[in-house]
Short mmCIF file of C-alpha atoms (C1' of nucleotides) in Angstrom, two decimals:
data_model
loop_
_atom_site.label_atom_id
_atom_site.label_comp_id
_atom_site.label_asym_id
_atom_site.label_seq_id
_atom_site.Cartn_x
_atom_site.Cartn_y
_atom_site.Cartn_z
CA MET A 1 -6.02 -10.47 22.03
CA GLN A 2 -3.62 -9.48 19.32
CA PHE A 3 -5.93 -8.89 16.39
CA CYS A 4 -9.47 -7.98 15.84
CA THR A 5 -11.01 -7.96 12.42
CA MET A 6 -13.86 -5.97 11.03
CA LEU A 7 -15.19 -6.89 7.60
CA ILE A 8 -16.36 -3.97 5.51
CA PRO A 9 -18.20 -4.90 2.31
CA CYS A 10 -17.14 -3.08 -0.81
CA ILE A 11 -17.17 -3.38 -4.57
CA ILE A 12 -13.92 -3.57 -6.46
CA GLU A 13 -13.08 -3.99 -10.12
CA LEU A 14 -11.39 -7.28 -10.90
CA ASN A 15 -9.20 -7.72 -13.94
CA ASN A 16 -11.50 -5.69 -16.18
CA GLU A 17 -14.01 -8.51 -16.03
CA GLY A 18 -16.61 -6.68 -14.02
CA ALA A 19 -17.17 -5.95 -10.39
CA GLY A 20 -17.33 -8.50 -7.58
CA MET A 21 -18.28 -8.32 -3.92
CA MET A 22 -15.44 -8.60 -1.48
CA PHE A 23 -14.50 -7.43 1.95
CA PHE A 24 -11.98 -5.05 3.35
CA ALA A 25 -10.63 -6.74 6.47
CA ASP A 26 -9.77 -3.97 8.89
CA PHE A 27 -7.05 -5.67 10.91
CA LYS A 28 -5.97 -3.78 13.98
CA ILE A 29 -2.55 -4.91 15.02
CA GLU A 30 -1.74 -4.35 18.67
CA ARG A 31 1.80 -5.57 18.15
CA ASP A 32 3.92 -4.94 15.07
CA PHE A 33 3.60 -8.58 14.03
CA VAL A 34 1.72 -11.73 14.98
CA PHE A 35 2.48 -15.38 14.25
CA LYS A 36 -0.40 -17.85 14.36
CA GLU A 37 -0.69 -21.56 13.77
CA LYS A 38 -3.90 -22.30 11.89
CA TYR A 39 -5.89 -25.34 10.94
CA GLY A 40 -8.97 -25.71 8.75
CA ASP A 41 -11.01 -28.10 6.66
CA SER A 42 -13.43 -25.59 5.25
CA GLU A 43 -11.30 -22.51 4.92
CA SER A 44 -13.54 -20.76 2.44
CA HIS A 45 -13.66 -17.19 3.61
CA GLU A 46 -14.79 -14.38 1.36
CA LEU A 47 -12.44 -12.81 -1.13
CA HIS A 48 -10.97 -10.03 0.96
CA PHE A 49 -8.11 -7.59 1.24
CA HIS A 50 -6.43 -5.61 4.00
CA ASP A 51 -3.61 -3.14 4.43
CA VAL A 52 -1.31 -5.28 6.57
CA LEU A 53 1.28 -7.64 5.10
CA GLU A 54 0.54 -11.33 5.42
CA TYR A 55 2.58 -14.49 4.99
CA HIS A 56 0.73 -17.77 4.49
CA ILE A 57 3.13 -20.67 5.08
CA LEU A 58 1.43 -23.90 4.07
CA VAL A 59 2.50 -26.74 6.39
CA GLU A 60 0.21 -29.68 5.64
CA ASN A 61 -1.98 -30.75 2.68
CA GLU A 62 -2.90 -28.88 -0.49
CA ALA A 63 -4.90 -25.72 -1.02
CA ASN A 64 -6.06 -23.44 -3.81
CA PHE A 65 -5.13 -19.79 -3.64
CA GLN A 66 -6.50 -16.83 -5.48
CA LEU A 67 -4.60 -13.57 -5.38
CA ALA A 68 -6.15 -10.71 -7.34
CA HIS A 69 -6.99 -12.40 -10.65
CA LYS A 70 -4.45 -15.26 -10.55
CA LYS A 71 -4.95 -18.75 -9.17
CA TYR A 72 -2.28 -20.95 -7.61
CA ASP A 73 -2.07 -24.56 -6.45
CA GLY A 74 -0.47 -24.57 -3.02
CA THR A 75 1.50 -27.59 -1.84
CA PRO A 76 3.03 -28.09 1.63
CA GLY A 77 6.09 -25.91 2.09
CA ASP A 78 4.87 -23.17 -0.27
CA VAL A 79 5.01 -19.64 1.04
CA PHE A 80 2.47 -17.07 -0.22
CA LEU A 81 2.70 -13.33 0.21
CA PHE A 82 -0.67 -11.63 0.61
CA ARG A 83 0.17 -8.08 -0.23
CA PRO A 84 -1.54 -4.88 1.01
CA PHE A 85 -4.76 -4.14 -0.90
CA GLU A 86 -4.43 -7.30 -2.99
CA PRO A 87 -7.67 -9.29 -2.90
CA HIS A 88 -7.09 -12.91 -1.92
CA TRP A 89 -8.64 -16.09 -0.57
CA ASN A 90 -7.62 -19.70 -0.03
CA LEU A 91 -9.55 -23.00 0.01
CA VAL A 92 -8.59 -26.52 1.01
CA LYS A 93 -8.37 -28.78 -2.04
CA ASN A 94 -9.95 -31.73 -0.31
CA ALA A 95 -12.26 -31.27 2.69
CA LYS A 96 -11.09 -34.62 4.04
CA MET A 97 -7.52 -33.35 4.07
CA PRO A 98 -7.62 -30.21 6.20
CA ILE A 99 -4.74 -27.79 5.84
CA ARG A 100 -2.39 -26.56 8.50
CA TRP A 101 -0.53 -23.34 7.98
CA ILE A 102 1.37 -20.63 9.79
CA SER A 103 0.12 -17.11 9.33
CA LEU A 104 2.34 -14.11 9.91
CA LEU A 105 0.68 -10.71 9.89
CA LEU A 106 2.82 -7.62 10.14
CA SER A 107 2.54 -3.89 9.99
CA PRO A 108 4.77 -2.21 7.37
CA SER A 109 5.87 0.18 10.13
CA ILE A 110 7.97 -2.57 11.67
CA VAL A 111 10.79 -1.91 9.20
CA ARG A 112 11.25 1.67 10.42
CA LEU A 113 13.39 0.18 13.15
CA ILE A 114 15.73 -1.60 10.70
CA PRO A 115 18.58 0.01 8.70
CA ASN A 116 17.45 0.25 5.04
CA GLY A 117 14.38 -1.57 6.30
CA TYR A 118 11.99 -0.31 3.64
CA LYS A 119 13.93 -2.19 0.97
CA LEU A 120 12.64 -5.33 2.68
CA LEU A 121 9.09 -4.41 1.71
CA ALA A 122 9.62 -4.30 -2.06
CA PRO A 123 8.35 -7.87 -2.62
CA PHE A 124 5.07 -6.84 -0.97
CA TYR A 125 4.50 -3.81 -3.16
CA ALA A 126 5.71 -4.81 -6.63
CA VAL A 127 2.48 -6.76 -6.84
CA GLU A 128 2.47 -7.52 -10.54
CA ALA A 129 6.23 -7.86 -10.89
CA ILE A 130 7.25 -10.20 -8.12
CA SER A 131 5.45 -13.52 -7.77
CA PRO A 132 3.50 -13.91 -4.50
CA LEU A 133 4.53 -17.56 -4.41
CA ILE A 134 7.86 -18.73 -2.99
CA PRO A 135 7.80 -22.39 -4.02
CA ALA A 136 8.44 -25.11 -1.46
CA SER A 137 11.42 -26.38 -3.44
CA SER A 138 13.35 -23.09 -3.06
CA SER A 139 15.93 -22.61 -0.32
CA SER A 140 14.13 -19.41 0.72
CA ALA A 141 10.82 -21.22 1.33
CA ILE A 142 12.61 -23.91 3.34
CA ALA A 143 14.32 -21.24 5.45
CA ILE A 144 11.13 -19.21 5.95
CA HIS A 145 9.31 -22.37 6.98
CA GLN A 146 11.95 -23.16 9.63
CA LEU A 147 12.01 -19.59 10.93
CA ALA A 148 8.22 -19.46 11.24
CA LYS A 149 8.21 -22.75 13.16
CA MET A 150 10.86 -21.36 15.51
CA ALA A 151 8.72 -18.25 16.06
CA ILE A 152 5.71 -20.39 16.97
CA GLU A 153 7.86 -22.40 19.42
CA GLU A 154 9.18 -19.19 20.99
CA GLU A 155 5.63 -18.07 21.70
CA LYS A 156 4.68 -21.45 23.15
CA THR A 157 7.59 -21.61 25.57
CA LYS A 158 7.50 -17.87 26.33
CA ALA A 159 11.12 -18.07 27.47
CA ILE A 160 12.60 -14.76 28.59
CA GLY A 161 13.11 -12.48 25.58
CA TRP A 162 10.79 -14.48 23.31
CA GLU A 163 9.23 -11.37 21.77
CA ALA A 164 12.65 -9.97 20.84
CA LYS A 165 13.59 -13.34 19.40
CA GLN A 166 10.40 -13.37 17.31
CA PHE A 167 11.25 -9.90 16.04
CA LEU A 168 14.63 -11.17 14.82
CA LEU A 169 12.90 -14.09 13.11
CA VAL A 170 10.52 -11.70 11.32
CA ILE A 171 13.48 -9.71 9.99
CA ASP A 172 15.16 -12.91 8.86
CA ILE A 173 11.99 -13.96 7.02
CA LEU A 174 11.79 -10.56 5.31
CA VAL A 175 15.44 -10.80 4.21
CA HIS A 176 14.90 -14.30 2.78
CA THR A 177 11.87 -13.00 0.89
CA LEU A 178 13.79 -10.06 -0.58
CA ARG A 179 16.73 -12.27 -1.57
CA HIS A 180 14.39 -14.73 -3.23
CA ALA A 181 12.78 -11.90 -5.21
CA SER A 182 16.09 -10.30 -6.22
CA LYS A 183 17.67 -13.64 -7.15
CA ARG A 184 15.04 -13.95 -9.83
CA ASP A 185 15.59 -10.32 -10.68
CA GLU A 186 19.34 -10.58 -11.38
CA SER A 187 18.98 -12.64 -14.52
CA ILE A 188 16.55 -10.16 -16.04
CA SER A 189 17.79 -7.37 -18.31
CA SER A 190 14.90 -4.99 -18.91
CA ALA A 191 11.52 -6.66 -19.15
CA GLU A 192 11.40 -10.39 -19.31
CA ARG A 193 8.88 -12.91 -18.12
CA PHE A 194 8.59 -15.03 -15.03
CA ASP A 195 7.57 -18.68 -15.32
CA ASP A 196 3.98 -17.74 -14.63
CA GLY A 197 3.92 -15.14 -17.37
CA MET A 198 4.38 -11.98 -15.32
CA GLU A 199 6.62 -9.18 -16.51
CA VAL A 200 9.35 -7.66 -14.43
CA TYR A 201 10.76 -4.16 -14.70
CA PRO A 202 13.82 -3.77 -12.45
CA SER A 203 13.88 -0.01 -13.03
CA ILE A 204 10.32 0.32 -11.71
CA ILE A 205 11.17 -1.87 -8.72
CA GLN A 206 14.08 0.49 -8.06
CA ALA A 207 11.61 3.38 -8.08
CA ILE A 208 9.34 1.45 -5.69
CA GLU A 209 12.28 0.87 -3.35
CA TYR A 210 13.10 4.57 -3.49
CA ILE A 211 9.52 5.47 -2.58
CA LEU A 212 9.47 2.92 0.25
CA GLU A 213 12.59 4.52 1.65
CA HIS A 214 11.57 8.16 1.19
CA PHE A 215 7.77 8.31 1.32
CA THR A 216 7.81 10.47 4.44
CA GLU A 217 9.75 13.11 2.53
CA GLU A 218 8.79 15.20 -0.47
CA ILE A 219 9.22 12.93 -3.49
CA ASP A 220 10.06 14.51 -6.83
CA VAL A 221 8.36 12.56 -9.62
CA ASN A 222 11.06 13.75 -12.04
CA HIS A 223 13.64 11.99 -9.90
CA LEU A 224 11.63 8.78 -10.23
CA LEU A 225 11.44 9.25 -14.01
CA LYS A 226 15.20 9.70 -14.19
CA MET A 227 15.74 6.67 -11.97
CA ALA A 228 13.50 4.51 -14.12
CA GLY A 229 14.98 5.91 -17.33
CA LYS A 230 11.53 6.41 -18.81
CA ARG A 231 9.42 9.22 -20.20
CA HIS A 232 6.49 10.15 -18.03
CA THR A 233 3.84 8.37 -20.12
CA ALA A 234 5.77 5.10 -20.15
CA PHE A 235 6.64 5.48 -16.47
CA TYR A 236 3.06 5.95 -15.30
CA ARG A 237 1.87 3.14 -17.52
CA THR A 238 4.50 0.68 -16.28
CA PHE A 239 4.25 1.78 -12.66
CA ARG A 240 0.53 1.16 -12.72
CA SER A 241 0.94 -2.25 -14.33
CA VAL A 242 3.49 -3.23 -11.65
CA THR A 243 1.78 -1.86 -8.52
CA GLY A 244 -1.82 -1.55 -9.65
CA MET A 245 -1.82 2.15 -8.78
CA THR A 246 -0.31 5.51 -9.73
CA PRO A 247 2.89 6.71 -8.00
CA ASN A 248 0.91 9.26 -6.02
CA MET A 249 -1.69 6.75 -4.85
CA PHE A 250 1.17 4.45 -3.87
CA ILE A 251 2.89 7.16 -1.83
CA HIS A 252 -0.36 8.14 -0.10
CA ARG A 253 -1.17 4.57 0.91
CA LEU A 254 2.23 4.19 2.52
CA ARG A 255 1.78 7.51 4.31
CA MET A 256 -1.69 6.51 5.52
CA GLN A 257 -0.40 3.19 6.86
CA ALA A 258 2.32 5.03 8.77
CA ALA A 259 -0.20 7.60 10.04
CA ILE A 260 -2.61 4.94 11.29
CA TYR A 261 0.19 3.23 13.14
CA MET A 262 1.20 6.49 14.85
CA LEU A 263 -2.40 7.46 15.66
CA VAL A 264 -2.98 4.17 17.44
CA ASN A 265 0.46 3.63 18.97
CA SER A 266 1.49 7.12 20.02
CA ASP A 267 -0.04 10.19 21.59
CA LYS A 268 1.57 12.59 19.15
CA ARG A 269 -0.55 15.50 17.94
CA ILE A 270 -2.34 14.87 14.63
CA THR A 271 -0.55 17.88 13.12
CA ASP A 272 2.83 16.35 14.00
CA ILE A 273 1.81 12.95 12.64
CA ALA A 274 0.78 14.59 9.36
CA HIS A 275 4.19 16.28 9.06
CA GLU A 276 6.08 13.11 10.01
CA CYS A 277 4.21 11.19 7.34
CA GLY A 278 5.23 13.66 4.64
CA TYR A 279 2.21 15.97 4.51
CA SER A 280 3.13 19.62 4.61
CA SER A 281 -0.55 20.48 4.89
CA ILE A 282 -2.63 19.13 7.75
CA HIS A 283 -5.76 19.94 5.75
CA TYR A 284 -4.74 17.72 2.93
CA PHE A 285 -3.77 15.00 5.38
CA ASN A 286 -7.25 15.10 6.92
CA LYS A 287 -8.90 14.88 3.55
CA HIS A 288 -6.80 11.86 2.54
CA PHE A 289 -7.37 10.18 5.84
CA LYS A 290 -11.12 10.52 5.57
CA ASP A 291 -11.06 9.15 2.01
CA TYR A 292 -8.93 6.25 3.22
CA ARG A 293 -10.69 5.28 6.43
CA GLY A 294 -14.04 7.03 6.20
CA VAL A 295 -13.48 8.96 9.43
CA SER A 296 -11.28 11.87 10.45
CA PRO A 297 -7.93 11.16 12.15
CA ARG A 298 -9.29 12.32 15.49
CA GLU A 299 -12.34 10.05 15.27
CA TYR A 300 -10.14 7.15 14.19
CA ARG A 301 -7.83 7.62 17.15
CA LYS A 302 -10.78 7.90 19.53
CA SER A 303 -12.39 4.70 18.29
CA ASN A 304 -9.09 2.83 18.50
CA GLU A 305 -7.93 4.05 21.87
CA LYS A 306 -6.16 1.35 23.87
CA ASN A 307 -7.40 0.62 27.36
"C1'" DT B 1 -7.54 29.19 22.36
"C1'" DG B 2 -5.25 25.83 19.90
"C1'" DA B 3 -6.37 21.86 17.16
"C1'" DT B 4 -8.98 20.02 13.58
"C1'" DT B 5 -12.24 20.12 9.69
"C1'" DT B 6 -14.45 22.05 5.60
"C1'" DG B 7 -14.76 24.73 1.35
"C1'" DC B 8 -12.81 26.36 -2.67
"C1'" DG B 9 -9.47 27.93 -6.30
"C1'" DT B 10 -5.25 26.81 -8.87
"C1'" DC B 11 -2.03 23.94 -11.05
"C1'" DG B 12 0.25 19.83 -12.28
"C1'" DG B 13 -0.20 14.67 -12.46
"C1'" DT B 14 -2.37 11.35 -15.15
"C1'" DG B 15 -3.96 8.81 -18.97
"C1'" DG B 16 -6.11 8.72 -23.69
"C1'" DC B 17 -4.96 9.15 -28.32
"C1'" DC B 18 -2.10 9.16 -32.18
"C1'" DA B 19 2.21 9.10 -34.87
"C1'" DG B 20 6.71 7.19 -35.67
"C1'" DC C 1 6.42 -0.43 -28.08
"C1'" DT C 2 7.70 4.29 -27.09
"C1'" DG C 3 7.23 9.25 -27.06
"C1'" DG C 4 4.64 13.67 -27.70
"C1'" DC C 5 0.53 16.31 -27.19
"C1'" DC C 6 -3.27 17.76 -24.63
"C1'" DA C 7 -7.51 17.82 -21.81
"C1'" DC C 8 -9.34 16.73 -17.47
"C1'" DC C 9 -9.63 15.87 -12.82
"C1'" DG C 10 -7.36 15.10 -8.54
"C1'" DA C 11 -3.54 16.99 -5.54
"C1'" DC C 12 -2.39 20.68 -2.93
"C1'" DG C 13 -2.58 24.91 -0.22
"C1'" DC C 14 -4.99 28.88 1.72
"C1'" DA C 15 -8.76 30.88 4.41
"C1'" DA C 16 -12.69 30.41 7.22
"C1'" DA C 17 -15.51 27.62 10.26
"C1'" DT C 18 -16.05 24.32 13.82
"C1'" DC C 19 -14.68 21.45 17.64
"C1'" DA C 20 -12.67 20.01 22.14
#
DNA sequence: TGATTTGCGTCGGTGGCCAG
DNA sequence: CTGGCCACCGACGCAAATCA
């Protein structure tokens, strides 16, 4: 078993239009990433969100996608990014035409092993600035599609070194995703619009990249302000519109994801994990952890101990 | 006994409001 | 749309209590 999922009901505000019921899917990843070939004619699961990164690579037939408050028509070859904490669901368009897709789930911690790896995560965190859809017609979607198929084949044949090979394919997919996002970024001066009406702020994305790279260190908000070239009011406003959260919330979520990974995949002391994740105070780390997961770090580790 | 959790006080991050 | 002002509440750290 590579994943188990626990659905936790919760209420979340959607697009200022009131509250809706959805589920937090508590994915526990036993490896850093998992490829899966999927097939469904009634894929109508609840609107849900989770804190792992997910690729949905549509292979056959059409589907409807909802990500946060936006809807998309998915055609074969389209690649969708389901970003951490972004509510999403997908439905087949026609029950008689079941969809096939490749799902790739990965832990953000995977990029710690890659030089400048955190830059690769920007497309997953600039939620409102970078479109979650990589259209089938783009060279990036074609490449990602091929790479995902290769990864599935690797797992089927289980030839020697297949896991390492899959790891390389994941990195390649991440690079294609980043290049696709930045290609669209290059032509934009300060704040222009994507085809689907979303605004892009390269300076904020730069700040996001900086945070992704340095979240385990002490981050000076003034440095971010300088980097973005904005006054604090404008910065907070724009940052929130791009990521859906304040800079501090953003930093804490990244730290919590890293902490959870270390709690489950290492036997380091909780105090050390807190320090490694950027918390100078273990007390504050505990408090955040409990707010984030509902249990203390020690309880979380105990309930997720590997056999 | 060291590791972890809880309680509480202080200060700065955050966002609302308004003017330019 | 951006920047300044300001009030409030959440972030943070310290001390004491509790747990393993």
